[in-house]
Amino acid sequence: VLSLCTAIGGGIFRDLLVGNIPPNSLRTGLYISITMGVTCILFIASGRQGWLFHSIHRFRTVYLIADTMGLAAFTISGTDVGFDLYPDMFLFSILLGLVTAIGGGIVRDVLARRMLSVLREEVYALPALVGGFDLDLLANQLLQELKALLGGPLLCARQLEPHQLIE
């Protein structure tokens, strides 16, 4: 249950905030199946004389890199949803990225009756906020630049008929 909450909790919060009901992760069984499959594999592997426990401590760097990549992916997906649905609501897009990135971990910690990991361990909220801000800022700026750079030539190319380009 905890792994499932961690994996899809932030996305469910995001979808509920933007009115996407039912949430994407509950529309098909794909997300739940992947999460449960990986959870089962790790649970079975951890029963082998503490193999997983010792491996995680040895490979803490690998774990942190994977965790960082997950935080970035969820921040990007949440911010992107906000930017697509509400392009004029800059702050809302950033907060959707934050909620998507850390929401699942918060649900997990509340259900497990633990101190929230976003408050006690590695810094999660600040990189998600900064990443969402950067993504939103870059998306707004890059899209405007790309429209200006590519829009004119593409419009001209569409206006020309194919036989005019050959001659």
PDB file of C-alpha atoms in Angstrom:
ATOM      1  CA  VAL A   1       0.000   0.000   0.000  1.00  0.00           C
ATOM      2  CA  LEU A   2       2.813   2.397   0.889  1.00  0.00           C
ATOM      3  CA  SER A   3       4.657   1.840  -2.372  1.00  0.00           C
ATOM      4  CA  LEU A   4       1.471   2.428  -4.352  1.00  0.00           C
ATOM      5  CA  CYS A   5       0.712   5.647  -2.469  1.00  0.00           C
ATOM      6  CA  THR A   6       4.249   6.872  -3.079  1.00  0.00           C
ATOM      7  CA  ALA A   7       4.168   6.031  -6.773  1.00  0.00           C
ATOM      8  CA  ILE A   8       0.798   7.487  -7.759  1.00  0.00           C
ATOM      9  CA  GLY A   9      -0.244   9.759  -4.873  1.00  0.00           C
ATOM     10  CA  GLY A  10       1.226  12.996  -6.225  1.00  0.00           C
ATOM     11  CA  GLY A  11      -0.273  12.460  -9.662  1.00  0.00           C
ATOM     12  CA  ILE A  12      -3.673  11.785  -8.155  1.00  0.00           C
ATOM     13  CA  PHE A  13      -3.501  15.043  -6.174  1.00  0.00           C
ATOM     14  CA  ARG A  14      -2.466  16.901  -9.336  1.00  0.00           C
ATOM     15  CA  ASP A  15      -5.300  15.398 -11.368  1.00  0.00           C
ATOM     16  CA  LEU A  16      -7.865  16.228  -8.692  1.00  0.00           C
ATOM     17  CA  LEU A  17      -6.630  19.828  -8.530  1.00  0.00           C
ATOM     18  CA  VAL A  18      -7.103  20.299 -12.281  1.00  0.00           C
ATOM     19  CA  GLY A  19     -10.427  18.448 -12.384  1.00  0.00           C
ATOM     20  CA  ASN A  20      -9.136  15.377 -14.209  1.00  0.00           C
ATOM     21  CA  ILE A  21     -11.483  12.754 -12.798  1.00  0.00           C
ATOM     22  CA  PRO A  22     -10.856   9.860 -12.638  1.00  0.00           C
ATOM     23  CA  PRO A  23      -7.113  10.482 -12.227  1.00  0.00           C
ATOM     24  CA  ASN A  24      -4.835   9.204 -15.003  1.00  0.00           C
ATOM     25  CA  SER A  25      -3.211   6.586 -12.788  1.00  0.00           C
ATOM     26  CA  LEU A  26      -6.585   4.989 -12.066  1.00  0.00           C
ATOM     27  CA  ARG A  27      -7.912   4.964 -15.642  1.00  0.00           C
ATOM     28  CA  THR A  28      -5.919   1.858 -16.535  1.00  0.00           C
ATOM     29  CA  GLY A  29      -4.179  -0.736 -14.449  1.00  0.00           C
ATOM     30  CA  LEU A  30      -0.765   0.055 -15.936  1.00  0.00           C
ATOM     31  CA  TYR A  31       0.627   2.266 -13.155  1.00  0.00           C
ATOM     32  CA  ILE A  32      -0.722   0.045 -10.411  1.00  0.00           C
ATOM     33  CA  SER A  33       0.579  -3.112 -12.120  1.00  0.00           C
ATOM     34  CA  ILE A  34       4.081  -1.700 -12.584  1.00  0.00           C
ATOM     35  CA  THR A  35       4.225  -0.485  -8.998  1.00  0.00           C
ATOM     36  CA  MET A  36       2.978  -3.749  -7.565  1.00  0.00           C
ATOM     37  CA  GLY A  37       5.326  -5.789  -9.773  1.00  0.00           C
ATOM     38  CA  VAL A  38       8.411  -3.836  -8.720  1.00  0.00           C
ATOM     39  CA  THR A  39       7.284  -3.944  -5.090  1.00  0.00           C
ATOM     40  CA  CYS A  40       6.915  -7.740  -5.216  1.00  0.00           C
ATOM     41  CA  ILE A  41      10.340  -8.170  -6.813  1.00  0.00           C
ATOM     42  CA  LEU A  42      11.995  -5.996  -4.156  1.00  0.00           C
ATOM     43  CA  PHE A  43      10.081  -7.722  -1.357  1.00  0.00           C
ATOM     44  CA  ILE A  44      11.206 -11.165  -2.544  1.00  0.00           C
ATOM     45  CA  ALA A  45      14.779  -9.978  -3.062  1.00  0.00           C
ATOM     46  CA  SER A  46      14.897  -8.456   0.418  1.00  0.00           C
ATOM     47  CA  GLY A  47      14.054 -11.816   1.985  1.00  0.00           C
ATOM     48  CA  ARG A  48      17.297 -13.331   0.728  1.00  0.00           C
ATOM     49  CA  GLN A  49      19.419 -12.979   3.895  1.00  0.00           C
ATOM     50  CA  GLY A  50      19.116  -9.231   3.996  1.00  0.00           C
ATOM     51  CA  TRP A  51      20.529  -8.829   0.456  1.00  0.00           C
ATOM     52  CA  LEU A  52      18.481  -5.771  -0.368  1.00  0.00           C
ATOM     53  CA  PHE A  53      19.119  -4.033   2.950  1.00  0.00           C
ATOM     54  CA  HIS A  54      22.892  -4.296   2.578  1.00  0.00           C
ATOM     55  CA  SER A  55      22.792  -3.431  -1.112  1.00  0.00           C
ATOM     56  CA  ILE A  56      20.794  -0.263  -0.525  1.00  0.00           C
ATOM     57  CA  HIS A  57      23.301   0.962   2.048  1.00  0.00           C
ATOM     58  CA  ARG A  58      26.198   0.156  -0.280  1.00  0.00           C
ATOM     59  CA  PHE A  59      24.567   1.787  -3.274  1.00  0.00           C
ATOM     60  CA  ARG A  60      23.210   4.902  -1.594  1.00  0.00           C
ATOM     61  CA  THR A  61      24.540   7.061  -4.416  1.00  0.00           C
ATOM     62  CA  VAL A  62      22.645   5.028  -7.008  1.00  0.00           C
ATOM     63  CA  TYR A  63      19.508   5.319  -4.882  1.00  0.00           C
ATOM     64  CA  LEU A  64      19.892   9.102  -4.571  1.00  0.00           C
ATOM     65  CA  ILE A  65      20.459   9.494  -8.313  1.00  0.00           C
ATOM     66  CA  ALA A  66      17.350   7.420  -9.080  1.00  0.00           C
ATOM     67  CA  ASP A  67      15.366   9.379  -6.490  1.00  0.00           C
ATOM     68  CA  THR A  68      16.527  12.664  -7.981  1.00  0.00           C
ATOM     69  CA  MET A  69      15.569  11.519 -11.472  1.00  0.00           C
ATOM     70  CA  GLY A  70      12.124  10.573 -10.175  1.00  0.00           C
ATOM     71  CA  LEU A  71      11.718  13.931  -8.454  1.00  0.00           C
ATOM     72  CA  ALA A  72      12.694  15.693 -11.673  1.00  0.00           C
ATOM     73  CA  ALA A  73      10.369  13.580 -13.818  1.00  0.00           C
ATOM     74  CA  PHE A  74       7.382  14.148 -11.549  1.00  0.00           C
ATOM     75  CA  THR A  75       8.154  17.868 -11.257  1.00  0.00           C
ATOM     76  CA  ILE A  76       8.333  18.184 -15.023  1.00  0.00           C
ATOM     77  CA  SER A  77       5.133  16.210 -15.624  1.00  0.00           C
ATOM     78  CA  GLY A  78       3.168  18.195 -13.040  1.00  0.00           C
ATOM     79  CA  THR A  79       4.447  21.565 -14.216  1.00  0.00           C
ATOM     80  CA  ASP A  80       3.779  20.584 -17.809  1.00  0.00           C
ATOM     81  CA  VAL A  81       0.160  19.695 -17.010  1.00  0.00           C
ATOM     82  CA  GLY A  82      -0.294  23.088 -15.373  1.00  0.00           C
ATOM     83  CA  PHE A  83       1.363  24.893 -18.239  1.00  0.00           C
ATOM     84  CA  ASP A  84      -0.794  23.083 -20.822  1.00  0.00           C
ATOM     85  CA  LEU A  85      -4.092  23.596 -19.016  1.00  0.00           C
ATOM     86  CA  TYR A  86      -3.487  27.020 -17.473  1.00  0.00           C
ATOM     87  CA  PRO A  87      -0.719  28.814 -19.415  1.00  0.00           C
ATOM     88  CA  ASP A  88      -1.506  32.153 -17.764  1.00  0.00           C
ATOM     89  CA  MET A  89      -1.298  30.785 -14.215  1.00  0.00           C
ATOM     90  CA  PHE A  90       2.463  30.694 -13.651  1.00  0.00           C
ATOM     91  CA  LEU A  91       2.380  29.975  -9.916  1.00  0.00           C
ATOM     92  CA  PHE A  92      -0.298  27.297 -10.249  1.00  0.00           C
ATOM     93  CA  SER A  93       1.844  25.401 -12.771  1.00  0.00           C
ATOM     94  CA  ILE A  94       4.806  25.469 -10.399  1.00  0.00           C
ATOM     95  CA  LEU A  95       2.696  24.274  -7.473  1.00  0.00           C
ATOM     96  CA  LEU A  96       1.267  21.438  -9.586  1.00  0.00           C
ATOM     97  CA  GLY A  97       4.852  20.340 -10.251  1.00  0.00           C
ATOM     98  CA  LEU A  98       5.600  20.450  -6.530  1.00  0.00           C
ATOM     99  CA  VAL A  99       2.455  18.529  -5.573  1.00  0.00           C
ATOM    100  CA  THR A 100       3.134  15.890  -8.225  1.00  0.00           C
ATOM    101  CA  ALA A 101       6.755  15.486  -7.101  1.00  0.00           C
ATOM    102  CA  ILE A 102       6.304  15.244  -3.331  1.00  0.00           C
ATOM    103  CA  GLY A 103       2.614  14.396  -2.851  1.00  0.00           C
ATOM    104  CA  GLY A 104       3.042  10.614  -2.939  1.00  0.00           C
ATOM    105  CA  GLY A 105       5.825  10.684  -0.359  1.00  0.00           C
ATOM    106  CA  ILE A 106       3.714  12.812   1.950  1.00  0.00           C
ATOM    107  CA  VAL A 107       0.796  10.367   1.716  1.00  0.00           C
ATOM    108  CA  ARG A 108       3.195   7.471   2.410  1.00  0.00           C
ATOM    109  CA  ASP A 109       4.651   9.163   5.485  1.00  0.00           C
ATOM    110  CA  VAL A 110       1.223  10.083   6.880  1.00  0.00           C
ATOM    111  CA  LEU A 111      -0.064   6.510   6.445  1.00  0.00           C
ATOM    112  CA  ALA A 112       3.112   5.100   7.999  1.00  0.00           C
ATOM    113  CA  ARG A 113       2.805   7.596  10.897  1.00  0.00           C
ATOM    114  CA  ARG A 114       6.282   8.958  10.258  1.00  0.00           C
ATOM    115  CA  MET A 115       7.734  12.441  10.267  1.00  0.00           C
ATOM    116  CA  LEU A 116       7.386  13.751   6.709  1.00  0.00           C
ATOM    117  CA  SER A 117      10.537  12.917   4.762  1.00  0.00           C
ATOM    118  CA  VAL A 118      10.308  16.232   2.915  1.00  0.00           C
ATOM    119  CA  LEU A 119      10.910  17.909   6.265  1.00  0.00           C
ATOM    120  CA  ARG A 120      13.649  15.719   7.734  1.00  0.00           C
ATOM    121  CA  GLU A 121      15.769  14.068   5.044  1.00  0.00           C
ATOM    122  CA  GLU A 122      17.159  15.253   1.766  1.00  0.00           C
ATOM    123  CA  VAL A 123      15.747  18.483   0.458  1.00  0.00           C
ATOM    124  CA  TYR A 124      12.771  17.709  -1.788  1.00  0.00           C
ATOM    125  CA  ALA A 125      10.433  20.661  -1.862  1.00  0.00           C
ATOM    126  CA  LEU A 126      12.932  23.361  -2.769  1.00  0.00           C
ATOM    127  CA  PRO A 127      14.417  21.587  -5.820  1.00  0.00           C
ATOM    128  CA  ALA A 128      10.900  20.778  -7.022  1.00  0.00           C
ATOM    129  CA  LEU A 129       9.855  24.431  -6.669  1.00  0.00           C
ATOM    130  CA  VAL A 130      12.997  25.714  -8.375  1.00  0.00           C
ATOM    131  CA  GLY A 131      12.714  23.085 -11.100  1.00  0.00           C
ATOM    132  CA  GLY A 132       9.088  23.974 -11.737  1.00  0.00           C
ATOM    133  CA  PHE A 133       9.949  27.662 -11.853  1.00  0.00           C
ATOM    134  CA  ASP A 134      12.825  27.060 -14.283  1.00  0.00           C
ATOM    135  CA  LEU A 135      10.723  24.789 -16.470  1.00  0.00           C
ATOM    136  CA  ASP A 136       7.832  27.226 -16.607  1.00  0.00           C
ATOM    137  CA  LEU A 137      10.124  30.167 -17.293  1.00  0.00           C
ATOM    138  CA  LEU A 138      12.055  28.289 -19.965  1.00  0.00           C
ATOM    139  CA  ALA A 139       8.902  26.929 -21.569  1.00  0.00           C
ATOM    140  CA  ASN A 140       7.376  30.380 -21.783  1.00  0.00           C
ATOM    141  CA  GLN A 141      10.545  31.960 -23.150  1.00  0.00           C
ATOM    142  CA  LEU A 142      11.532  29.128 -25.485  1.00  0.00           C
ATOM    143  CA  LEU A 143       8.053  28.771 -26.913  1.00  0.00           C
ATOM    144  CA  GLN A 144       7.926  32.468 -27.701  1.00  0.00           C
ATOM    145  CA  GLU A 145      11.377  32.364 -29.286  1.00  0.00           C
ATOM    146  CA  LEU A 146      10.567  29.222 -31.273  1.00  0.00           C
ATOM    147  CA  LYS A 147       7.331  30.736 -32.483  1.00  0.00           C
ATOM    148  CA  ALA A 148       9.207  33.811 -33.659  1.00  0.00           C
ATOM    149  CA  LEU A 149      12.071  31.816 -35.169  1.00  0.00           C
ATOM    150  CA  LEU A 150      10.144  28.995 -36.825  1.00  0.00           C
ATOM    151  CA  GLY A 151       6.699  30.468 -37.240  1.00  0.00           C
ATOM    152  CA  GLY A 152       7.554  32.767 -40.137  1.00  0.00           C
ATOM    153  CA  PRO A 153       9.399  30.223 -42.330  1.00  0.00           C
ATOM    154  CA  LEU A 154       6.811  27.512 -41.636  1.00  0.00           C
ATOM    155  CA  LEU A 155       3.967  29.832 -42.519  1.00  0.00           C
ATOM    156  CA  CYS A 156       5.736  30.834 -45.721  1.00  0.00           C
ATOM    157  CA  ALA A 157       6.404  27.184 -46.630  1.00  0.00           C
ATOM    158  CA  ARG A 158       2.753  26.304 -46.123  1.00  0.00           C
ATOM    159  CA  GLN A 159       1.659  29.170 -48.306  1.00  0.00           C
ATOM    160  CA  LEU A 160       3.822  28.046 -51.206  1.00  0.00           C
ATOM    161  CA  GLU A 161       2.470  25.274 -53.350  1.00  0.00           C
ATOM    162  CA  PRO A 162       4.750  22.270 -53.962  1.00  0.00           C
ATOM    163  CA  HIS A 163       5.245  23.091 -57.647  1.00  0.00           C
ATOM    164  CA  GLN A 164       6.444  26.588 -56.744  1.00  0.00           C
ATOM    165  CA  LEU A 165       9.270  25.109 -54.654  1.00  0.00           C
ATOM    166  CA  ILE A 166      10.453  22.938 -57.531  1.00  0.00           C
ATOM    167  CA  GLU A 167      10.600  25.720 -60.091  1.00  0.00           C
TER     168      GLU A 167
END
